[in-house]
Every structure is written in C-alpha cells, then in structure tokens.
Short mmCIF file of C-alpha atoms and ligand atoms in Angstrom, two decimals:
data_model
loop_
_atom_site.label_atom_id
_atom_site.label_comp_id
_atom_site.label_asym_id
_atom_site.label_seq_id
_atom_site.Cartn_x
_atom_site.Cartn_y
_atom_site.Cartn_z
CA MET A 1 59.35 -58.70 33.50
CA PHE A 2 62.80 -58.68 32.38
CA HIS A 3 65.44 -56.27 30.51
CA LEU A 4 66.96 -56.42 27.33
CA GLY A 5 70.36 -55.07 26.22
CA TRP A 6 72.36 -55.27 22.97
CA PHE A 7 75.97 -55.97 23.04
CA LEU A 8 77.55 -53.92 20.17
CA SER A 9 80.58 -53.65 18.78
CA TYR A 10 82.21 -50.59 16.76
CA TYR A 11 83.75 -52.90 14.18
CA PRO A 12 82.85 -54.05 10.86
CA GLN A 13 80.79 -56.55 12.28
CA GLY A 14 79.03 -59.15 9.76
CA TRP A 15 80.91 -57.51 6.89
CA ASN A 16 80.93 -60.97 5.08
CA GLU A 17 77.82 -62.46 6.34
CA GLY A 18 76.32 -61.94 2.89
CA HIS A 19 73.54 -59.51 3.44
CA SER A 20 72.52 -57.48 0.50
CA ASP A 21 73.76 -53.84 1.75
CA ARG A 22 77.09 -55.09 3.43
CA GLY A 23 79.44 -52.47 4.00
CA ASN A 24 76.80 -50.09 4.82
CA TYR A 25 77.51 -50.79 8.78
CA PHE A 26 80.89 -49.73 9.05
CA PRO A 27 81.77 -46.86 9.75
CA ASN A 28 78.60 -45.39 8.31
CA PRO A 29 77.07 -43.57 11.23
CA ASP A 30 73.44 -43.87 9.52
CA ALA A 31 73.55 -47.34 10.01
CA TYR A 32 74.12 -47.00 13.77
CA VAL A 33 71.43 -44.48 14.23
CA ASP A 34 69.03 -46.84 12.30
CA PHE A 35 69.93 -49.67 14.63
CA ALA A 36 69.72 -47.52 17.92
CA ARG A 37 65.88 -46.24 16.78
CA ALA A 38 65.19 -49.80 15.74
CA LEU A 39 66.23 -51.19 19.22
CA GLU A 40 64.31 -48.29 21.14
CA ARG A 41 61.20 -49.20 19.10
CA ALA A 42 61.62 -52.65 20.35
CA GLY A 43 61.91 -51.51 24.07
CA PHE A 44 65.51 -52.10 24.85
CA ASP A 45 66.69 -50.92 27.77
CA TYR A 46 70.46 -50.13 26.44
CA MET A 47 72.88 -50.76 23.95
CA MET A 48 76.28 -51.33 25.08
CA ILE A 49 79.19 -50.60 23.10
CA GLU A 50 82.43 -52.79 23.72
CA ASP A 51 85.74 -51.47 23.23
CA GLY A 52 89.48 -52.18 23.52
CA SER A 53 92.70 -50.40 22.28
CA PHE A 54 94.70 -52.90 20.57
CA ILE A 55 94.84 -55.15 17.30
CA PRO A 56 94.98 -58.69 18.58
CA ASP A 57 98.03 -60.44 17.24
CA ALA A 58 98.17 -63.16 19.62
CA PHE A 59 96.90 -66.01 17.58
CA GLY A 60 99.54 -67.04 14.96
CA SER A 61 101.73 -64.43 16.31
CA SER A 62 100.61 -62.11 13.98
CA MET A 63 97.64 -59.61 13.10
CA GLU A 64 96.85 -61.21 10.13
CA TYR A 65 94.01 -63.22 11.45
CA SER A 66 92.54 -60.34 13.08
CA LEU A 67 92.79 -57.78 10.35
CA SER A 68 91.67 -60.09 7.29
CA THR A 69 88.67 -61.52 9.25
CA THR A 70 87.69 -58.49 11.24
CA PHE A 71 88.33 -60.27 14.45
CA ALA A 72 87.94 -57.38 17.12
CA ALA A 73 89.78 -54.86 14.52
CA PRO A 74 89.59 -52.44 13.24
CA LYS A 75 87.79 -50.51 16.01
CA HIS A 76 86.60 -46.92 16.34
CA ASP A 77 86.23 -45.08 19.74
CA PRO A 78 82.58 -45.56 20.91
CA MET A 79 82.66 -42.26 22.92
CA ALA A 80 82.41 -40.48 19.61
CA LEU A 81 79.28 -42.46 18.84
CA VAL A 82 77.39 -41.75 21.95
CA PRO A 83 75.92 -37.94 21.15
CA LEU A 84 75.13 -39.09 17.65
CA LEU A 85 72.91 -41.98 18.82
CA ALA A 86 71.56 -39.74 21.86
CA GLN A 87 70.60 -37.20 19.41
CA ALA A 88 68.69 -39.84 17.12
CA THR A 89 66.82 -41.19 20.10
CA GLU A 90 64.73 -40.49 22.89
CA HIS A 91 64.44 -43.24 25.47
CA ILE A 92 67.20 -46.01 25.10
CA GLY A 93 70.11 -45.92 27.17
CA ILE A 94 73.72 -45.63 25.55
CA ILE A 95 76.58 -47.40 27.13
CA ALA A 96 80.10 -46.93 25.91
CA THR A 97 83.27 -48.81 27.36
CA MET A 98 85.97 -47.03 29.25
CA THR A 99 89.11 -48.27 30.55
CA THR A 100 89.78 -47.47 34.23
CA THR A 101 93.64 -48.30 33.76
CA PHE A 102 94.44 -45.94 31.29
CA TYR A 103 91.62 -43.04 31.11
CA PRO A 104 92.83 -40.36 33.48
CA PRO A 105 89.90 -39.57 36.15
CA PHE A 106 89.64 -36.05 35.48
CA LEU A 107 89.02 -36.57 31.87
CA ALA A 108 86.65 -39.43 32.60
CA ALA A 109 84.73 -37.33 34.90
CA ARG A 110 84.24 -34.56 32.56
CA LEU A 111 83.65 -36.44 29.67
CA MET A 112 80.99 -38.44 31.39
CA THR A 113 79.12 -35.37 32.74
CA THR A 114 79.18 -33.89 29.30
CA LEU A 115 77.84 -36.89 27.85
CA ASP A 116 75.23 -36.94 30.38
CA HIS A 117 74.17 -33.60 29.29
CA LEU A 118 74.13 -34.11 25.63
CA SER A 119 72.16 -37.24 26.25
CA HIS A 120 69.77 -35.93 28.56
CA GLY A 121 70.65 -38.29 31.21
CA ARG A 122 70.71 -41.36 29.01
CA VAL A 123 74.19 -42.09 29.25
CA GLY A 124 76.31 -45.07 30.88
CA PHE A 125 80.09 -46.37 31.00
CA ASN A 126 81.17 -50.05 31.18
CA LEU A 127 84.23 -49.96 33.28
CA VAL A 128 87.02 -52.39 32.00
CA THR A 129 90.57 -52.90 33.35
CA SER A 130 92.00 -53.81 29.96
CA HIS A 131 93.60 -57.21 30.09
CA ASN A 132 96.14 -56.98 27.30
CA ASP A 133 99.82 -56.36 27.05
CA ARG A 134 99.29 -54.69 23.43
CA THR A 135 96.91 -52.32 25.12
CA ALA A 136 99.40 -51.28 28.08
CA GLN A 137 102.15 -50.94 25.42
CA ASN A 138 99.97 -48.83 23.30
CA TYR A 139 99.60 -46.41 26.48
CA GLY A 140 103.31 -46.46 27.43
CA LEU A 141 103.92 -49.49 29.48
CA ASP A 142 105.87 -52.40 28.77
CA LYS A 143 103.37 -54.97 30.12
CA GLN A 144 99.97 -54.84 31.70
CA TYR A 145 99.60 -54.62 35.56
CA PRO A 146 98.93 -58.03 37.29
CA HIS A 147 95.13 -59.02 37.36
CA ASP A 148 94.37 -58.09 40.89
CA GLU A 149 96.38 -54.74 40.90
CA ARG A 150 94.12 -53.61 37.85
CA TYR A 151 91.12 -53.77 40.19
CA ALA A 152 93.03 -51.94 43.02
CA ILE A 153 93.51 -49.23 40.34
CA ALA A 154 89.94 -49.31 39.25
CA THR A 155 88.61 -48.88 42.76
CA ASP A 156 91.13 -45.66 43.40
CA TRP A 157 89.69 -44.59 40.00
CA ALA A 158 86.34 -44.91 40.90
CA LYS A 159 86.77 -43.19 44.04
CA ALA A 160 88.63 -40.14 42.56
CA VAL A 161 85.88 -40.14 39.82
CA THR A 162 82.97 -40.22 42.11
CA ALA A 163 84.77 -37.21 44.08
CA LEU A 164 84.74 -34.99 41.13
CA LEU A 165 81.17 -36.25 39.71
CA THR A 166 79.83 -35.03 43.34
CA SER A 167 82.06 -31.82 43.76
CA TRP A 168 79.08 -29.54 42.83
CA ASP A 169 76.11 -29.23 45.44
CA ASP A 170 72.65 -29.88 43.87
CA ASP A 171 71.88 -26.10 44.06
CA ALA A 172 75.20 -24.95 43.05
CA VAL A 173 73.68 -23.48 39.40
CA LEU A 174 71.41 -20.46 40.26
CA ASP A 175 71.13 -19.34 36.53
CA ASP A 176 70.28 -16.01 38.07
CA VAL A 177 70.14 -13.47 35.33
CA GLU A 178 68.64 -10.76 37.19
CA ALA A 179 71.14 -11.10 40.20
CA GLY A 180 74.00 -11.64 37.54
CA VAL A 181 74.96 -14.93 38.98
CA TYR A 182 75.21 -18.23 37.07
CA ALA A 183 76.43 -20.67 39.92
CA ASP A 184 77.35 -20.07 43.48
CA HIS A 185 80.89 -20.87 44.04
CA THR A 186 80.53 -21.52 47.76
CA LYS A 187 78.67 -24.74 46.70
CA ILE A 188 81.56 -26.01 44.39
CA HIS A 189 84.03 -27.73 46.40
CA GLN A 190 87.49 -28.66 45.99
CA VAL A 191 88.07 -32.46 46.27
CA ASP A 192 91.73 -32.88 47.01
CA TYR A 193 91.41 -36.52 46.27
CA GLU A 194 94.97 -38.65 47.26
CA GLY A 195 94.66 -42.36 46.26
CA THR A 196 97.55 -45.02 45.64
CA TYR A 197 97.29 -44.55 42.09
CA PHE A 198 95.57 -41.17 41.36
CA SER A 199 95.14 -37.71 42.97
CA THR A 200 92.88 -35.13 41.72
CA ARG A 201 92.28 -31.48 43.43
CA GLY A 202 89.02 -30.78 41.75
CA PRO A 203 86.32 -29.51 41.62
CA LEU A 204 85.09 -30.79 38.10
CA ASN A 205 84.94 -27.59 35.89
CA ALA A 206 81.36 -29.14 34.56
CA PRO A 207 78.21 -29.01 36.44
CA PRO A 208 76.38 -32.21 37.15
CA GLY A 209 74.42 -33.90 34.26
CA PRO A 210 70.65 -35.04 34.78
CA GLN A 211 72.04 -38.47 36.26
CA ARG A 212 74.87 -36.76 38.29
CA LEU A 213 76.45 -40.39 38.63
CA PRO A 214 75.68 -41.74 35.19
CA VAL A 215 74.80 -45.49 34.90
CA ILE A 216 77.92 -47.74 35.47
CA CYS A 217 78.09 -51.26 33.54
CA GLN A 218 80.75 -53.91 34.73
CA ALA A 219 81.62 -57.47 33.81
CA GLY A 220 83.57 -58.86 36.81
CA GLY A 221 84.09 -62.53 36.74
CA SER A 222 86.75 -62.92 39.26
CA PRO A 223 86.29 -62.39 43.06
CA VAL A 224 87.98 -59.21 42.83
CA GLY A 225 86.10 -58.20 39.60
CA ARG A 226 82.98 -59.26 41.53
CA GLU A 227 83.45 -56.94 44.19
CA PHE A 228 84.14 -53.94 42.22
CA ALA A 229 81.10 -54.58 40.07
CA SER A 230 79.08 -55.02 43.23
CA THR A 231 80.49 -51.80 44.95
CA TYR A 232 80.03 -49.39 41.65
CA ALA A 233 77.94 -50.94 39.01
CA ASP A 234 73.86 -50.48 38.21
CA THR A 235 74.02 -53.20 35.53
CA ILE A 236 76.44 -55.96 35.44
CA VAL A 237 76.91 -58.09 32.12
CA ALA A 238 78.14 -61.75 32.29
CA PRO A 239 78.50 -64.67 30.46
CA SER A 240 75.43 -66.99 30.29
CA GLY A 241 77.02 -70.39 30.99
CA THR A 242 74.50 -73.05 32.30
CA VAL A 243 71.33 -71.78 33.94
CA GLU A 244 72.55 -73.16 37.26
CA TRP A 245 75.73 -71.15 36.93
CA MET A 246 73.55 -68.04 35.98
CA THR A 247 71.29 -68.48 39.03
CA GLU A 248 74.38 -68.76 41.31
CA TYR A 249 76.19 -65.80 39.53
CA ARG A 250 73.06 -63.64 40.27
CA LYS A 251 72.83 -64.77 43.77
CA ASP A 252 76.42 -64.18 44.69
CA ILE A 253 76.32 -60.63 43.24
CA ARG A 254 73.03 -59.59 45.04
CA ALA A 255 74.66 -60.91 48.36
CA ARG A 256 77.76 -58.80 47.54
CA VAL A 257 75.72 -55.71 46.68
CA ALA A 258 73.74 -55.93 49.97
CA ALA A 259 77.02 -56.35 51.92
CA HIS A 260 77.95 -53.04 50.54
CA GLY A 261 74.84 -51.52 51.74
CA ARG A 262 73.17 -51.22 48.36
CA ASN A 263 69.70 -52.42 47.18
CA PRO A 264 70.00 -55.70 45.15
CA ASP A 265 67.10 -54.57 43.13
CA ASP A 266 69.23 -51.28 41.77
CA VAL A 267 71.81 -53.77 40.24
CA LYS A 268 70.60 -55.44 36.81
CA VAL A 269 72.47 -58.71 36.00
CA MET A 270 72.23 -58.99 32.32
CA PHE A 271 73.56 -62.18 30.75
CA LEU A 272 75.27 -62.65 27.39
CA THR A 273 73.44 -64.72 25.34
CA ASP A 274 73.69 -66.55 22.06
CA PHE A 275 70.09 -66.19 19.81
CA ILE A 276 69.43 -68.23 16.67
CA ILE A 277 66.12 -66.97 15.40
CA GLY A 278 64.27 -68.46 12.47
CA ASP A 279 60.72 -68.23 10.95
CA THR A 280 59.91 -71.64 12.50
CA HIS A 281 61.34 -73.68 15.20
CA ASP A 282 62.59 -76.27 12.92
CA ASP A 283 64.47 -73.38 10.53
CA ALA A 284 66.20 -72.37 13.72
CA LEU A 285 67.47 -75.67 14.65
CA GLU A 286 68.67 -76.19 10.91
CA LEU A 287 70.55 -72.92 11.17
CA GLN A 288 72.03 -74.05 14.73
CA ARG A 289 73.29 -77.51 13.03
CA ARG A 290 74.73 -75.34 10.06
CA LYS A 291 76.40 -72.90 12.49
CA GLN A 292 77.93 -75.84 14.62
CA ALA A 293 79.36 -77.71 11.63
CA GLU A 294 81.18 -74.55 10.52
CA ALA A 295 82.45 -74.04 13.74
CA GLU A 296 83.53 -77.68 14.01
CA SER A 297 85.06 -77.53 10.12
CA ASP A 298 87.30 -74.58 11.03
CA VAL A 299 88.39 -74.22 14.81
CA SER A 300 90.50 -70.82 14.06
CA LYS A 301 87.54 -68.62 15.40
CA THR A 302 87.44 -70.44 18.71
CA LEU A 303 91.37 -70.32 18.68
CA ALA A 304 91.57 -66.84 18.04
CA ARG A 305 89.02 -66.00 20.68
CA MET A 306 91.07 -68.21 23.06
CA SER A 307 94.25 -66.36 22.09
CA PHE A 308 92.54 -63.01 22.46
CA ALA A 309 91.30 -63.73 25.97
CA SER A 310 94.74 -65.27 27.25
CA GLY A 311 97.41 -63.61 24.83
CA ILE A 312 98.65 -67.19 24.09
CA ASP A 313 99.22 -68.39 20.53
CA PHE A 314 97.03 -71.49 20.27
CA ALA A 315 98.09 -71.69 16.71
CA ALA A 316 101.44 -72.80 17.97
CA PHE A 317 99.89 -76.27 19.38
CA ASP A 318 99.17 -79.54 18.08
CA LEU A 319 95.42 -79.47 17.57
CA ASP A 320 95.22 -83.40 18.60
CA GLN A 321 97.10 -83.16 21.80
CA PRO A 322 96.13 -81.48 25.22
CA VAL A 323 97.99 -78.09 25.86
CA PRO A 324 100.85 -78.02 28.00
CA ALA A 325 100.12 -76.18 31.36
CA PHE A 326 100.08 -72.47 31.11
CA GLU A 327 99.22 -69.36 32.99
CA THR A 328 98.04 -65.81 31.87
CA ASN A 329 97.73 -62.58 33.30
CA ALA A 330 95.17 -61.52 30.60
CA ALA A 331 91.63 -62.27 30.72
CA ARG A 332 91.91 -65.27 33.24
CA THR A 333 88.06 -65.91 33.83
CA THR A 334 87.36 -66.05 30.27
CA THR A 335 90.41 -68.24 29.65
CA ASP A 336 89.28 -70.54 32.40
CA ALA A 337 85.94 -70.95 30.96
CA PHE A 338 87.62 -73.04 28.14
CA PHE A 339 89.82 -74.95 30.04
CA LYS A 340 89.05 -75.46 33.59
CA GLY A 341 88.51 -79.06 34.29
CA ARG A 342 89.03 -80.02 30.78
CA GLU A 343 93.00 -79.62 30.55
CA HIS A 344 92.97 -83.60 29.36
CA LEU A 345 90.94 -82.78 26.32
CA THR A 346 92.84 -82.09 22.95
CA LEU A 347 93.14 -78.61 21.87
CA ARG A 348 90.62 -79.47 18.89
CA GLU A 349 88.10 -80.93 21.46
CA ILE A 350 88.35 -77.89 23.59
CA ALA A 351 87.51 -75.86 20.64
CA THR A 352 84.65 -77.72 19.33
CA GLN A 353 83.30 -79.22 22.60
CA LEU A 354 82.59 -75.69 24.06
CA PRO A 355 81.25 -75.58 27.88
CA PRO A 356 77.38 -75.52 27.97
CA SER A 357 76.29 -71.73 27.56
CA LEU A 358 72.82 -70.64 27.07
CA THR A 359 71.63 -70.47 23.31
CA ILE A 360 68.13 -69.51 22.62
CA VAL A 361 67.05 -71.28 19.53
CA GLY A 362 63.81 -71.10 17.90
CA SER A 363 61.01 -69.22 16.27
CA PRO A 364 59.70 -65.90 17.75
CA ALA A 365 57.12 -67.77 19.77
CA THR A 366 59.29 -70.55 20.78
CA ALA A 367 62.23 -68.28 21.84
CA ALA A 368 60.14 -66.09 23.76
CA ASP A 369 58.91 -69.49 25.56
CA GLN A 370 62.63 -70.28 26.39
CA MET A 371 63.45 -66.55 27.60
CA GLU A 372 60.46 -66.63 29.98
CA ALA A 373 61.53 -70.00 31.59
CA VAL A 374 65.30 -68.99 31.95
CA MET A 375 64.25 -65.91 33.46
CA GLU A 376 61.85 -67.45 35.96
CA GLU A 377 64.52 -69.80 36.90
CA VAL A 378 67.37 -67.35 37.33
CA GLY A 379 65.49 -64.81 38.84
CA GLY A 380 66.31 -61.87 36.58
CA ASP A 381 67.40 -59.41 35.40
CA GLY A 382 67.56 -59.92 31.52
CA PHE A 383 69.42 -60.74 28.27
CA LEU A 384 72.46 -59.07 26.72
CA ILE A 385 72.00 -59.89 23.01
CA GLY A 386 75.40 -60.33 21.12
CA SER A 387 74.27 -60.91 17.72
CA SER A 388 76.28 -58.77 14.82
CA VAL A 389 74.49 -55.80 13.93
CA THR A 390 73.16 -56.89 10.49
CA PRO A 391 69.86 -56.00 9.07
CA ARG A 392 68.62 -59.58 9.61
CA ALA A 393 69.87 -59.63 13.03
CA VAL A 394 67.54 -56.23 13.21
CA ALA A 395 64.60 -57.88 11.49
CA ASP A 396 64.82 -60.73 13.90
CA PHE A 397 64.61 -58.98 17.18
CA ALA A 398 63.31 -55.61 16.42
CA GLY A 399 60.76 -56.91 14.15
CA ASP A 400 59.78 -60.47 15.28
CA LEU A 401 61.06 -61.34 18.75
CA ALA A 402 60.61 -58.07 20.86
CA PRO A 403 56.91 -57.57 19.96
CA GLU A 404 56.26 -61.37 20.72
CA LEU A 405 57.66 -60.68 24.10
CA ARG A 406 55.97 -57.40 24.53
CA ARG A 407 52.58 -59.16 23.84
CA ARG A 408 53.15 -61.38 26.94
CA GLY A 409 54.12 -58.51 29.16
CA LEU A 410 57.55 -59.62 29.65
CA ILE A 411 59.30 -56.80 28.44
CA ARG A 412 58.88 -53.15 28.94
CA ASP A 413 56.12 -51.35 26.91
CA GLY A 414 57.53 -47.86 26.87
CA TYR A 415 59.79 -45.92 29.05
CA ALA A 416 58.27 -44.29 32.21
CA ASP A 417 60.80 -41.97 33.04
CA THR A 418 63.43 -39.70 31.25
CA THR A 419 66.92 -40.84 32.74
CA PHE A 420 68.39 -44.13 31.81
CA LYS A 421 69.30 -45.07 35.47
CA ASN A 422 65.72 -44.49 36.57
CA ASN A 423 64.39 -46.33 33.78
CA LEU A 424 66.85 -49.42 34.60
CA ARG A 425 65.14 -49.37 38.13
CA ALA A 426 61.95 -49.29 37.14
CA PHE A 427 61.39 -52.92 37.67
C1 FMN B 501 79.46 -59.17 28.43
C2 FMN B 501 80.81 -59.04 28.42
C3 FMN B 501 81.36 -57.68 28.12
C4 FMN B 501 82.64 -57.13 28.06
N1 FMN B 501 83.09 -56.17 27.68
C5 FMN B 501 84.46 -55.79 27.48
C6 FMN B 501 84.98 -54.66 26.60
O1 FMN B 501 84.16 -54.04 26.30
N2 FMN B 501 86.30 -54.26 26.97
C7 FMN B 501 87.00 -54.91 27.60
O2 FMN B 501 88.54 -55.02 27.67
N3 FMN B 501 86.53 -56.05 28.41
C8 FMN B 501 85.30 -56.43 28.36
N4 FMN B 501 84.90 -57.61 29.17
C9 FMN B 501 86.03 -58.49 29.96
C10 FMN B 501 85.60 -57.96 31.33
O3 FMN B 501 85.69 -56.53 31.52
C11 FMN B 501 86.23 -58.76 32.43
O4 FMN B 501 87.84 -58.71 32.42
C12 FMN B 501 85.96 -60.57 32.19
O5 FMN B 501 84.63 -60.39 32.33
C13 FMN B 501 86.70 -61.12 33.26
O6 FMN B 501 86.32 -60.62 34.59
P1 FMN B 501 87.48 -60.38 35.73
O7 FMN B 501 88.32 -59.32 34.85
O8 FMN B 501 87.18 -60.15 36.84
O9 FMN B 501 88.48 -61.68 35.72
C14 FMN B 501 83.49 -58.02 28.84
C15 FMN B 501 83.01 -59.17 29.50
C16 FMN B 501 81.81 -59.47 29.41
C17 FMN B 501 81.32 -60.93 29.85
#
C-alpha cells in the first residue's frame, strides 16, 4: 500500500483552464471544502497547502507575468483555511505551510496547538525556510539569510517550538469541577529556551492538542535541508525525478532518520508527481502531446519557474545561447535541477528539454499500473499530486483513479485512527 497527498495552492489555480464554473475556486471557501471532502472520500492521507509571502517579480524584472497569469500570486494565508476544512471533514490530514525564518516560535507553537484542537488532531505544518529576498524584505530585512544559515535558524526554531509544545505534562489538565481545579500548575513548566536565534520563556499558554506534536512536513533537498527534514519531519515531500533518483533519495532520507535514532518507517517520503489522466490510455497520450507542444511553443512558463526558484531574470538572456555562469542564494536545489550538468545547452533547450521527471500518463487502469510499479521499485511511500484544483482534476482522481487504486488494495480503505499522525503511521 502507498499514501496519497494533494499539493494545493491557495491562489486562483486553473482560473483560465476553460472549465465551466471557473472563478468558483478562488477565493470561494465552498470550493475548497468540496475539494477536501472529495479527497477524503478518495482516501487521501492529506492535503498540503503550499505558501509564500511575496509576489514574484524576478522574471521580466516585473510583477506583470505573475499577476497577469496568476503565477504564484495572488496568494491567501493557508492557516485561515485549516479550521474551515477541518470542520467540514472527519479524517483527512490538513497541512499548511509555515516559514521558520519569519514566524516567531511562540506564535507558531500557539497556532499549531490551537489548530490541533480545532481539527481534533488532524493538522500538520510544512516547514519552509523561505528562499526569496522579496519575502525577507516583506518581513523587514534587506535580503534573505544565506542558504545554510536558514536551516540553522530552522533548527533553533524547531527546538524552541518543541520545548513549548512539550511544556505541559500529559496529566496537567485535571478538569476537576468538584475540586475546583482546571489545571495543575505544578505540571506546567517554564521552558527558558536560549538558542542562537531565538529565546522563549514559556510555558505555552495553551494545553497540548490531541497530537501534542502535530505532523511536520518538510521538503529539504540540499544536505542541510535533508538533515533538518530527517530530524523533525513525519512526512517529507520531494520532487519526483527519475525512479533511480527517487530510490536513492528515499534511501538517503531513511539512513539519516535512523542516524537520528528515529524509526525510518515513521517518516513517509512523498514524491510530487505529474499526472495526465484520460478516459483511455490513448486519450492521455494525446493530452500529453498537446501539453508538450504548448510548453515548447511558449517557454515563458518554464522560464518564470526558473526565475521564481533562483531570483534571476531569465527573460533578460538570449534564448538561443547558453546562460552565463551565475550563483543563487535562493532555491539552489531547485535551480540546480534545471541547470546542473546542462550548462552547455541554450536557454531554450534548458526550458524545453526538462530533466527526466516521473509523469504518470494513462487511463485510470494504466495509471494505476504505473503507480504500482514505481512504488514497488522505489520502496514507498506515496505520491503527492500537484495538479490544479479544477473540477476536471477532482473527477480524474477522486472519481476514477482512487477507486481503481482501492480496488487493487494499493491505497487505504478508510481511516483506522482519529489523529493524522497515527493514520500516517498505520502502514
Ligand atoms: C513538494 C515541495 C513543496 C514545497 N513547498 C514549498 C512551499 O510551500 N513554500 C516554500 O517556500 N518552499 C517550498 N518548497 C521548497 C522547499 O522548502 C525547499 O526549499 C526546496 O525543496 C529546496 O531544498 P533546500 O532548501 O534544502 O535547498 C517545496 C519543495 C517541494 C519539493
């Protein structure tokens, strides 16, 4: 069996993809509620809402591309969506993204605990370090911290937050009406955490939620990122790459997790994968051909993604020449994925001949065959589906593919436990 997650963006995804009720999805809360319910019916482990705090303006040195095409903007705060989705569902895990660089640990721990209570133990947090100078400027800095220092800050942050989340003993809340005592103050402890970047006195002024330490999600790609993820995460999301790369990545993560004295089976590695689903296998192949032709005729979308990751304006270079050598302090691992070993290619070739990455293409039946084969080879733990939230995508996955996977016994058939963390660890 393997796990399923959905990588969701809280921005007007698919607004121009031609479905009949377009416009319904952003910022209409009902659409997200319907979507969460559909994923739960389909047996998804979680939905993960990505986030960032800036409007991209590296590509073309302007916000124009981003705002005219809804590329990563506008974006609402995913935290606000969590209780709404939790209230409308019963089992699915809900992960929202939080930046360790800019969220003060005390506010973070308090919000995590509150949402854990409100969701009855079904909340998780995707911890990111925020790679962009614009983000840093929105929070009052001139530029972002160096890449590896961001993870040193994240580690300090995680220690402070963990100390706060464990500042109440399990039996601190008595709720004893007869004795007139709600909580035993001797079981609630001052934290006095003093780190390099953060300090906090504690204790947290909120009792622990059902999970106490909510699910942590992370996407470390670099050596320091992988170390951070292996120390703290319950689920790690990664790009898919080739099946060989996925196998190696998961092996590396599991070894790091074990080196930290944790059980590698407690950390689920989920690969962000493209899916092209058709009514028949040939329909899906035709759809893939059309998408590829579109991408080749207009490279701006890919260039904008490269600019987003690196902070470099790729609109400023000649498309038919190799790009002069550059360095970036932004998302280095993601930028490397485009360029490393391919520096001799022209910019157009870089943008149209993307490095091999797993794409599942087929009918529900042939897509299920491919998913089963990949998971057998990689060893686990599941797929993170990155399609836009459109009625078509919901129908493809919740309506067609998930039932096929369930018939084959490849995905869960119900949720045995009440908390997200325990369900994630169930297999
Ligand atoms: C599936 C996936 C989801 C991610 N989601 C976010 C996000 O919501 N916000 C963000 O700032 N970064 C996000 N990232 C970027 C990662 O946090 C991280 O910076 C990236 O994987 C590179 O790893 P590194 O920081 O170790 O170099 C995501 C990456 C992946 C692969």
